[in-house]
Amino acid sequence: MSYTLEEIARLAGVSRSTVSRVINHHPSVRPEVRERVWRIIREVGYQPHAAARNLATRRSQIVGVVIPETLPKVFSDPYFPAVLRGISDALIERGYHLMLSLLSPQQEEDFYQRALRGRVVDGIIVLSARITDPLIRRAYQEGLPVVSIGRYPQEPGVTYVDVDNVGGGRMATEHLLRLGRRRVATIAGPQTMAPGIDRLEGYCAALQAWGLSPLPEWIAEGDFTEAGGYMAMHRLLPARPDAVFVASDLMAVGALKALREAGLRVPDDIAIVGYDDVELARFTDPPLTTVRQPIYELGRVAVHLLLRQLEEGTREPQRVILPVELVIRSSCGALREFGAHELSSESFIGS
Amino acid sequence: MSYTLEEIARLAGVSRSTVSRVINHHPSVRPEVRERVWRIIREVGYQPHAAARNLATRRSQIVGVVIPETLPKVFSDPYFPAVLRGISDALIERGYHLMLSLLSPQQEEDFYQRALRGRVVDGIIVLSARITDPLIRRAYQEGLPVVSIGRYPQEPGVTYVDVDNVGGGRMATEHLLRLGRRRVATIAGPQTMAPGIDRLEGYCAALQAWGLSPLPEWIAEGDFTEAGGYMAMHRLLPARPDAVFVASDLMAVGALKALREAGLRVPDDIAIVGYDDVELARFTDPPLTTVRQPIYELGRVAVHLLLRQLEEGTREPQRVILPVELVIRSSCGALREFGAHELSSESFIGS
DNA sequence: AATTTATTTGGGAGCGCTCCCAAAAAGTGC
DNA sequence: GCACTTTTTGGGAGCGCTCCCAAATAAATT
């Protein structure tokens, strides 16, 4: 049914080793022999057996992508497919396969043992929101190749790539300040997640750069959901803000609802800037000014960082931060004054 | 660094074979020996090498999930993550890994050779909208385990699972008829895709069941995008329909826009029923009555069908159709008359 | 206790490839 | 044409597991 190297060798009148060399494009094979071998291979449709090759090379050419089960609920529509496409495209270009693992916390241990220690995969990319993801730490400590998508401050040696959440938060907030708003509040994300922490940091930095100090009553923590945004907005109302930077569009939708119920007009009474630029952001009333992130690129860069570890054996941690851009729509009230345009944060790459 | 069976055997004072038996839960090992071996395994953190095992068993315990590159653009937000979750959950339960391949048509050939014929995966699940997907046909003809998510009429032997698109189309259309509408048009999906064809068939069946015949001027074909829906609606307007069954919510959004521009009120002047129940459907004006599909279940069933082939060697084609349900909101005008409720199509399973 | 039967264990062979080393063939220079 | 170098080729060993068969051991039967 299925051919082996040895059989191809016999058919081509050469040895097993020569066929192996041909397949692996090893230079030291006479052109005529190489041609003859390729012909036989094509003729019989020979395909080397992956497991045998993996065993001999101790490489599987498979990269694991780990997504904690809770994530897709939080990161809304474009995020998940876009980052996967970035990863997938980059892996295919480099001849790797993608093993996707959507894991609940209980399944992580088993995955770690079977897939990573059992060498089903050569390395993993973890899409973790949790700042203390145990899988990343463990893989890193055991010397298994791992890249985190999302900052990983817990363990300074871990290689990661992230979007510029601090810069995005700062940019969004400064945009509101520049429009003349002075009572700028924020609905922050959960302070257990790097994006939640970083976007809030950007907010605070912007205020301080304008000589304002971030007051506790202007900061409400949400959980990145619509309901969370709704409730957070209610907690913010007594402080009478004239603008709110909301750390996710989904929360912004909830906030808009709360404002509508409170009889406040957006952007006249209160300006809103969201974050993520989800599909929905174009359809809210009014359409959301928001921060767009290079999600696809995030995936591509993660792959490059991982393969650098795999193929070049780089052990020094790499850190890449990708720039984000402000997408101006109506909810911030800028359109009447400036016309639509986009702003972009600075990109910086460190190691 | 990493242990092998042989080393564990030496440490436990038994043979390689015995350790292998312990690991594979083979019954014929004395309990005390089994205990001793497990202790050593746990102590040193031994994990069998996947490639070696794969080579010996000729199984990889990996299932490939193939998604043609064009698909995620068409199927909107909940579809893609939901079906993957269904697949992933079911695979994990059965001890398999998921290899995800997002492929462009040019990459399909290479994938077929390397992954499938090279036995990187034990079988594949293909999420194909195209009714003539070449990958499915080829895998099937070469006897490699494959399950199609989405009807596959091309090759009668192919095992597939699908949602009840015909039933959904019929249900949506009948709902409009039951509400007293008689000039019921449709914006159909592309007639190259099974869902496009099937939903239109359901529409026609419903009309006929009510003694009406589907007129050409009441049928406009869209491409499942918002823009396509917008243009299709324009083509439909001259026929002065009082209701439209739109074969996807995204197209319905476009249709609503066209109606708004034409000064028609929904549902008063014209009733709309969409399809898919995407996130957005709750936010349109008015909120869309639509058809919800058991997407998650689709993934789970696909896995069961594939593993049945893999583990039981079933060769007869299996066909499963999952029921859908009507979600009633305001765009059909039913709420005033009946109050909200849901209807569900019949489930049927054939072979 | 001796014999038969069932259970448990060990070791060889093999899965299909790569990698290394030595042998063979081809090429160089005088 | 001969000695020497370089290129090309073949075969052994090994990657780490499973599977089968036979040997060893334990249990059952008379």
JSON list of C-alpha atoms in Angstrom, two decimals, chain B residues 8-124:
[
{"chain": "B", "resi": 8, "resn": "ILE", "atom": "CA", "xyz": [12.62, 3.26, 33.53]},
{"chain": "B", "resi": 9, "resn": "ALA", "atom": "CA", "xyz": [12.72, -0.51, 33.20]},
{"chain": "B", "resi": 10, "resn": "ARG", "atom": "CA", "xyz": [16.22, -0.64, 34.64]},
{"chain": "B", "resi": 11, "resn": "LEU", "atom": "CA", "xyz": [15.27, 1.62, 37.54]},
{"chain": "B", "resi": 12, "resn": "ALA", "atom": "CA", "xyz": [12.21, -0.47, 38.34]},
{"chain": "B", "resi": 13, "resn": "GLY", "atom": "CA", "xyz": [14.07, -3.73, 37.93]},
{"chain": "B", "resi": 14, "resn": "VAL", "atom": "CA", "xyz": [11.77, -5.01, 35.21]},
{"chain": "B", "resi": 15, "resn": "SER", "atom": "CA", "xyz": [11.88, -5.23, 31.44]},
{"chain": "B", "resi": 16, "resn": "ARG", "atom": "CA", "xyz": [11.06, -2.68, 28.82]},
{"chain": "B", "resi": 17, "resn": "SER", "atom": "CA", "xyz": [7.96, -4.64, 27.90]},
{"chain": "B", "resi": 18, "resn": "THR", "atom": "CA", "xyz": [6.59, -4.53, 31.39]},
{"chain": "B", "resi": 19, "resn": "VAL", "atom": "CA", "xyz": [6.94, -0.77, 31.59]},
{"chain": "B", "resi": 20, "resn": "SER", "atom": "CA", "xyz": [5.24, -0.49, 28.23]},
{"chain": "B", "resi": 21, "resn": "ARG", "atom": "CA", "xyz": [2.39, -2.61, 29.54]},
{"chain": "B", "resi": 22, "resn": "VAL", "atom": "CA", "xyz": [2.03, -0.46, 32.63]},
{"chain": "B", "resi": 23, "resn": "ILE", "atom": "CA", "xyz": [1.87, 2.70, 30.60]},
{"chain": "B", "resi": 24, "resn": "ASN", "atom": "CA", "xyz": [-0.69, 1.30, 28.24]},
{"chain": "B", "resi": 25, "resn": "HIS", "atom": "CA", "xyz": [-2.82, -0.07, 31.06]},
{"chain": "B", "resi": 26, "resn": "HIS", "atom": "CA", "xyz": [-2.42, -3.62, 29.89]},
{"chain": "B", "resi": 27, "resn": "PRO", "atom": "CA", "xyz": [-4.06, -5.83, 32.53]},
{"chain": "B", "resi": 28, "resn": "SER", "atom": "CA", "xyz": [-1.49, -8.58, 32.78]},
{"chain": "B", "resi": 29, "resn": "VAL", "atom": "CA", "xyz": [0.93, -6.93, 35.16]},
{"chain": "B", "resi": 30, "resn": "ARG", "atom": "CA", "xyz": [1.03, -7.87, 38.84]},
{"chain": "B", "resi": 31, "resn": "PRO", "atom": "CA", "xyz": [-0.42, -5.02, 40.90]},
{"chain": "B", "resi": 32, "resn": "GLU", "atom": "CA", "xyz": [2.68, -4.64, 43.03]},
{"chain": "B", "resi": 33, "resn": "VAL", "atom": "CA", "xyz": [4.90, -4.42, 39.95]},
{"chain": "B", "resi": 34, "resn": "ARG", "atom": "CA", "xyz": [2.53, -1.95, 38.32]},
{"chain": "B", "resi": 35, "resn": "GLU", "atom": "CA", "xyz": [2.63, 0.20, 41.42]},
{"chain": "B", "resi": 36, "resn": "ARG", "atom": "CA", "xyz": [6.42, 0.13, 41.57]},
{"chain": "B", "resi": 37, "resn": "VAL", "atom": "CA", "xyz": [6.73, 1.09, 37.93]},
{"chain": "B", "resi": 38, "resn": "TRP", "atom": "CA", "xyz": [4.23, 3.93, 38.23]},
{"chain": "B", "resi": 39, "resn": "ARG", "atom": "CA", "xyz": [6.15, 5.24, 41.21]},
{"chain": "B", "resi": 40, "resn": "ILE", "atom": "CA", "xyz": [9.37, 5.40, 39.27]},
{"chain": "B", "resi": 41, "resn": "ILE", "atom": "CA", "xyz": [7.60, 6.99, 36.32]},
{"chain": "B", "resi": 42, "resn": "ARG", "atom": "CA", "xyz": [6.14, 9.70, 38.50]},
{"chain": "B", "resi": 43, "resn": "GLU", "atom": "CA", "xyz": [9.39, 10.15, 40.38]},
{"chain": "B", "resi": 44, "resn": "VAL", "atom": "CA", "xyz": [11.51, 10.89, 37.35]},
{"chain": "B", "resi": 45, "resn": "GLY", "atom": "CA", "xyz": [8.69, 12.49, 35.38]},
{"chain": "B", "resi": 46, "resn": "TYR", "atom": "CA", "xyz": [8.92, 10.10, 32.50]},
{"chain": "B", "resi": 47, "resn": "GLN", "atom": "CA", "xyz": [6.87, 10.84, 29.40]},
{"chain": "B", "resi": 48, "resn": "PRO", "atom": "CA", "xyz": [6.87, 8.50, 26.40]},
{"chain": "B", "resi": 49, "resn": "HIS", "atom": "CA", "xyz": [8.19, 9.98, 23.19]},
{"chain": "B", "resi": 50, "resn": "ALA", "atom": "CA", "xyz": [5.28, 10.59, 20.84]},
{"chain": "B", "resi": 51, "resn": "ALA", "atom": "CA", "xyz": [7.19, 9.98, 17.63]},
{"chain": "B", "resi": 52, "resn": "ALA", "atom": "CA", "xyz": [8.49, 6.61, 18.73]},
{"chain": "B", "resi": 53, "resn": "ARG", "atom": "CA", "xyz": [5.04, 5.53, 19.74]},
{"chain": "B", "resi": 54, "resn": "ASN", "atom": "CA", "xyz": [3.54, 6.84, 16.52]},
{"chain": "B", "resi": 55, "resn": "LEU", "atom": "CA", "xyz": [6.06, 4.95, 14.49]},
{"chain": "B", "resi": 56, "resn": "ALA", "atom": "CA", "xyz": [5.37, 1.68, 16.23]},
{"chain": "B", "resi": 57, "resn": "THR", "atom": "CA", "xyz": [1.58, 2.02, 16.33]},
{"chain": "B", "resi": 58, "resn": "ARG", "atom": "CA", "xyz": [1.22, 3.77, 13.00]},
{"chain": "B", "resi": 59, "resn": "ARG", "atom": "CA", "xyz": [-1.12, 6.26, 14.69]},
{"chain": "B", "resi": 60, "resn": "SER", "atom": "CA", "xyz": [-0.48, 9.87, 15.55]},
{"chain": "B", "resi": 61, "resn": "GLN", "atom": "CA", "xyz": [-3.52, 10.58, 17.69]},
{"chain": "B", "resi": 62, "resn": "ILE", "atom": "CA", "xyz": [-3.82, 13.84, 15.79]},
{"chain": "B", "resi": 63, "resn": "VAL", "atom": "CA", "xyz": [-6.85, 14.89, 13.80]},
{"chain": "B", "resi": 64, "resn": "GLY", "atom": "CA", "xyz": [-6.52, 17.55, 11.13]},
{"chain": "B", "resi": 65, "resn": "VAL", "atom": "CA", "xyz": [-9.10, 20.31, 10.84]},
{"chain": "B", "resi": 66, "resn": "VAL", "atom": "CA", "xyz": [-8.99, 21.97, 7.47]},
{"chain": "B", "resi": 67, "resn": "ILE", "atom": "CA", "xyz": [-10.50, 25.39, 6.94]},
{"chain": "B", "resi": 68, "resn": "PRO", "atom": "CA", "xyz": [-10.28, 26.89, 3.49]},
{"chain": "B", "resi": 69, "resn": "GLU", "atom": "CA", "xyz": [-8.87, 30.37, 3.78]},
{"chain": "B", "resi": 70, "resn": "THR", "atom": "CA", "xyz": [-11.93, 32.00, 2.32]},
{"chain": "B", "resi": 71, "resn": "LEU", "atom": "CA", "xyz": [-14.29, 30.60, 4.90]},
{"chain": "B", "resi": 72, "resn": "PRO", "atom": "CA", "xyz": [-13.74, 32.78, 7.97]},
{"chain": "B", "resi": 73, "resn": "LYS", "atom": "CA", "xyz": [-14.52, 35.87, 5.93]},
{"chain": "B", "resi": 74, "resn": "VAL", "atom": "CA", "xyz": [-17.85, 34.51, 4.95]},
{"chain": "B", "resi": 75, "resn": "PHE", "atom": "CA", "xyz": [-18.99, 32.80, 8.07]},
{"chain": "B", "resi": 76, "resn": "SER", "atom": "CA", "xyz": [-19.22, 35.47, 10.59]},
{"chain": "B", "resi": 77, "resn": "ASP", "atom": "CA", "xyz": [-18.31, 35.75, 14.15]},
{"chain": "B", "resi": 78, "resn": "PRO", "atom": "CA", "xyz": [-19.66, 32.92, 16.23]},
{"chain": "B", "resi": 79, "resn": "TYR", "atom": "CA", "xyz": [-19.33, 30.22, 13.63]},
{"chain": "B", "resi": 80, "resn": "PHE", "atom": "CA", "xyz": [-15.64, 29.72, 13.45]},
{"chain": "B", "resi": 81, "resn": "PRO", "atom": "CA", "xyz": [-14.79, 29.72, 17.17]},
{"chain": "B", "resi": 82, "resn": "ALA", "atom": "CA", "xyz": [-17.87, 27.71, 18.07]},
{"chain": "B", "resi": 83, "resn": "VAL", "atom": "CA", "xyz": [-17.30, 24.86, 15.69]},
{"chain": "B", "resi": 84, "resn": "LEU", "atom": "CA", "xyz": [-13.66, 24.70, 16.71]},
{"chain": "B", "resi": 85, "resn": "ARG", "atom": "CA", "xyz": [-14.62, 24.50, 20.34]},
{"chain": "B", "resi": 86, "resn": "GLY", "atom": "CA", "xyz": [-16.96, 21.65, 19.59]},
{"chain": "B", "resi": 87, "resn": "ILE", "atom": "CA", "xyz": [-14.24, 19.81, 17.73]},
{"chain": "B", "resi": 88, "resn": "SER", "atom": "CA", "xyz": [-11.61, 20.58, 20.31]},
{"chain": "B", "resi": 89, "resn": "ASP", "atom": "CA", "xyz": [-13.70, 19.51, 23.29]},
{"chain": "B", "resi": 90, "resn": "ALA", "atom": "CA", "xyz": [-14.68, 16.25, 21.68]},
{"chain": "B", "resi": 91, "resn": "LEU", "atom": "CA", "xyz": [-11.13, 15.47, 20.62]},
{"chain": "B", "resi": 92, "resn": "ILE", "atom": "CA", "xyz": [-9.66, 16.17, 24.03]},
{"chain": "B", "resi": 93, "resn": "GLU", "atom": "CA", "xyz": [-12.23, 13.89, 25.62]},
{"chain": "B", "resi": 94, "resn": "ARG", "atom": "CA", "xyz": [-11.05, 11.11, 23.38]},
{"chain": "B", "resi": 95, "resn": "GLY", "atom": "CA", "xyz": [-7.36, 11.74, 23.85]},
{"chain": "B", "resi": 96, "resn": "TYR", "atom": "CA", "xyz": [-6.65, 13.25, 20.45]},
{"chain": "B", "resi": 97, "resn": "HIS", "atom": "CA", "xyz": [-4.85, 16.38, 19.40]},
{"chain": "B", "resi": 98, "resn": "LEU", "atom": "CA", "xyz": [-6.18, 18.95, 16.94]},
{"chain": "B", "resi": 99, "resn": "MET", "atom": "CA", "xyz": [-4.07, 20.11, 14.04]},
{"chain": "B", "resi": 100, "resn": "LEU", "atom": "CA", "xyz": [-5.52, 23.23, 12.47]},
{"chain": "B", "resi": 101, "resn": "SER", "atom": "CA", "xyz": [-4.84, 24.07, 8.85]},
{"chain": "B", "resi": 102, "resn": "LEU", "atom": "CA", "xyz": [-6.09, 27.30, 7.38]},
{"chain": "B", "resi": 103, "resn": "LEU", "atom": "CA", "xyz": [-5.36, 26.71, 3.73]},
{"chain": "B", "resi": 104, "resn": "SER", "atom": "CA", "xyz": [-5.41, 28.64, 0.52]},
{"chain": "B", "resi": 105, "resn": "PRO", "atom": "CA", "xyz": [-6.26, 26.56, -2.54]},
{"chain": "B", "resi": 106, "resn": "GLN", "atom": "CA", "xyz": [-2.59, 26.48, -3.56]},
{"chain": "B", "resi": 107, "resn": "GLN", "atom": "CA", "xyz": [-1.59, 25.10, -0.20]},
{"chain": "B", "resi": 108, "resn": "GLU", "atom": "CA", "xyz": [-4.10, 22.30, -0.26]},
{"chain": "B", "resi": 109, "resn": "GLU", "atom": "CA", "xyz": [-2.02, 19.98, -2.39]},
{"chain": "B", "resi": 110, "resn": "ASP", "atom": "CA", "xyz": [1.03, 20.29, -0.19]},
{"chain": "B", "resi": 111, "resn": "PHE", "atom": "CA", "xyz": [-1.08, 19.77, 2.89]},
{"chain": "B", "resi": 112, "resn": "TYR", "atom": "CA", "xyz": [-2.64, 16.71, 1.40]},
{"chain": "B", "resi": 113, "resn": "GLN", "atom": "CA", "xyz": [0.72, 15.15, 0.65]},
{"chain": "B", "resi": 114, "resn": "ARG", "atom": "CA", "xyz": [2.61, 16.06, 3.77]},
{"chain": "B", "resi": 115, "resn": "ALA", "atom": "CA", "xyz": [0.00, 15.92, 6.45]},
{"chain": "B", "resi": 116, "resn": "LEU", "atom": "CA", "xyz": [-2.45, 13.34, 5.28]},
{"chain": "B", "resi": 117, "resn": "ARG", "atom": "CA", "xyz": [-0.40, 10.97, 3.15]},
{"chain": "B", "resi": 118, "resn": "GLY", "atom": "CA", "xyz": [2.63, 11.47, 5.38]},
{"chain": "B", "resi": 119, "resn": "ARG", "atom": "CA", "xyz": [0.44, 10.41, 8.26]},
{"chain": "B", "resi": 120, "resn": "VAL", "atom": "CA", "xyz": [0.99, 13.47, 10.39]},
{"chain": "B", "resi": 121, "resn": "VAL", "atom": "CA", "xyz": [-2.71, 13.16, 11.10]},
{"chain": "B", "resi": 122, "resn": "ASP", "atom": "CA", "xyz": [-4.88, 10.08, 11.42]},
{"chain": "B", "resi": 123, "resn": "GLY", "atom": "CA", "xyz": [-7.78, 11.70, 9.59]},
{"chain": "B", "resi": 124, "resn": "ILE", "atom": "CA", "xyz": [-9.28, 15.07, 8.74]}
]
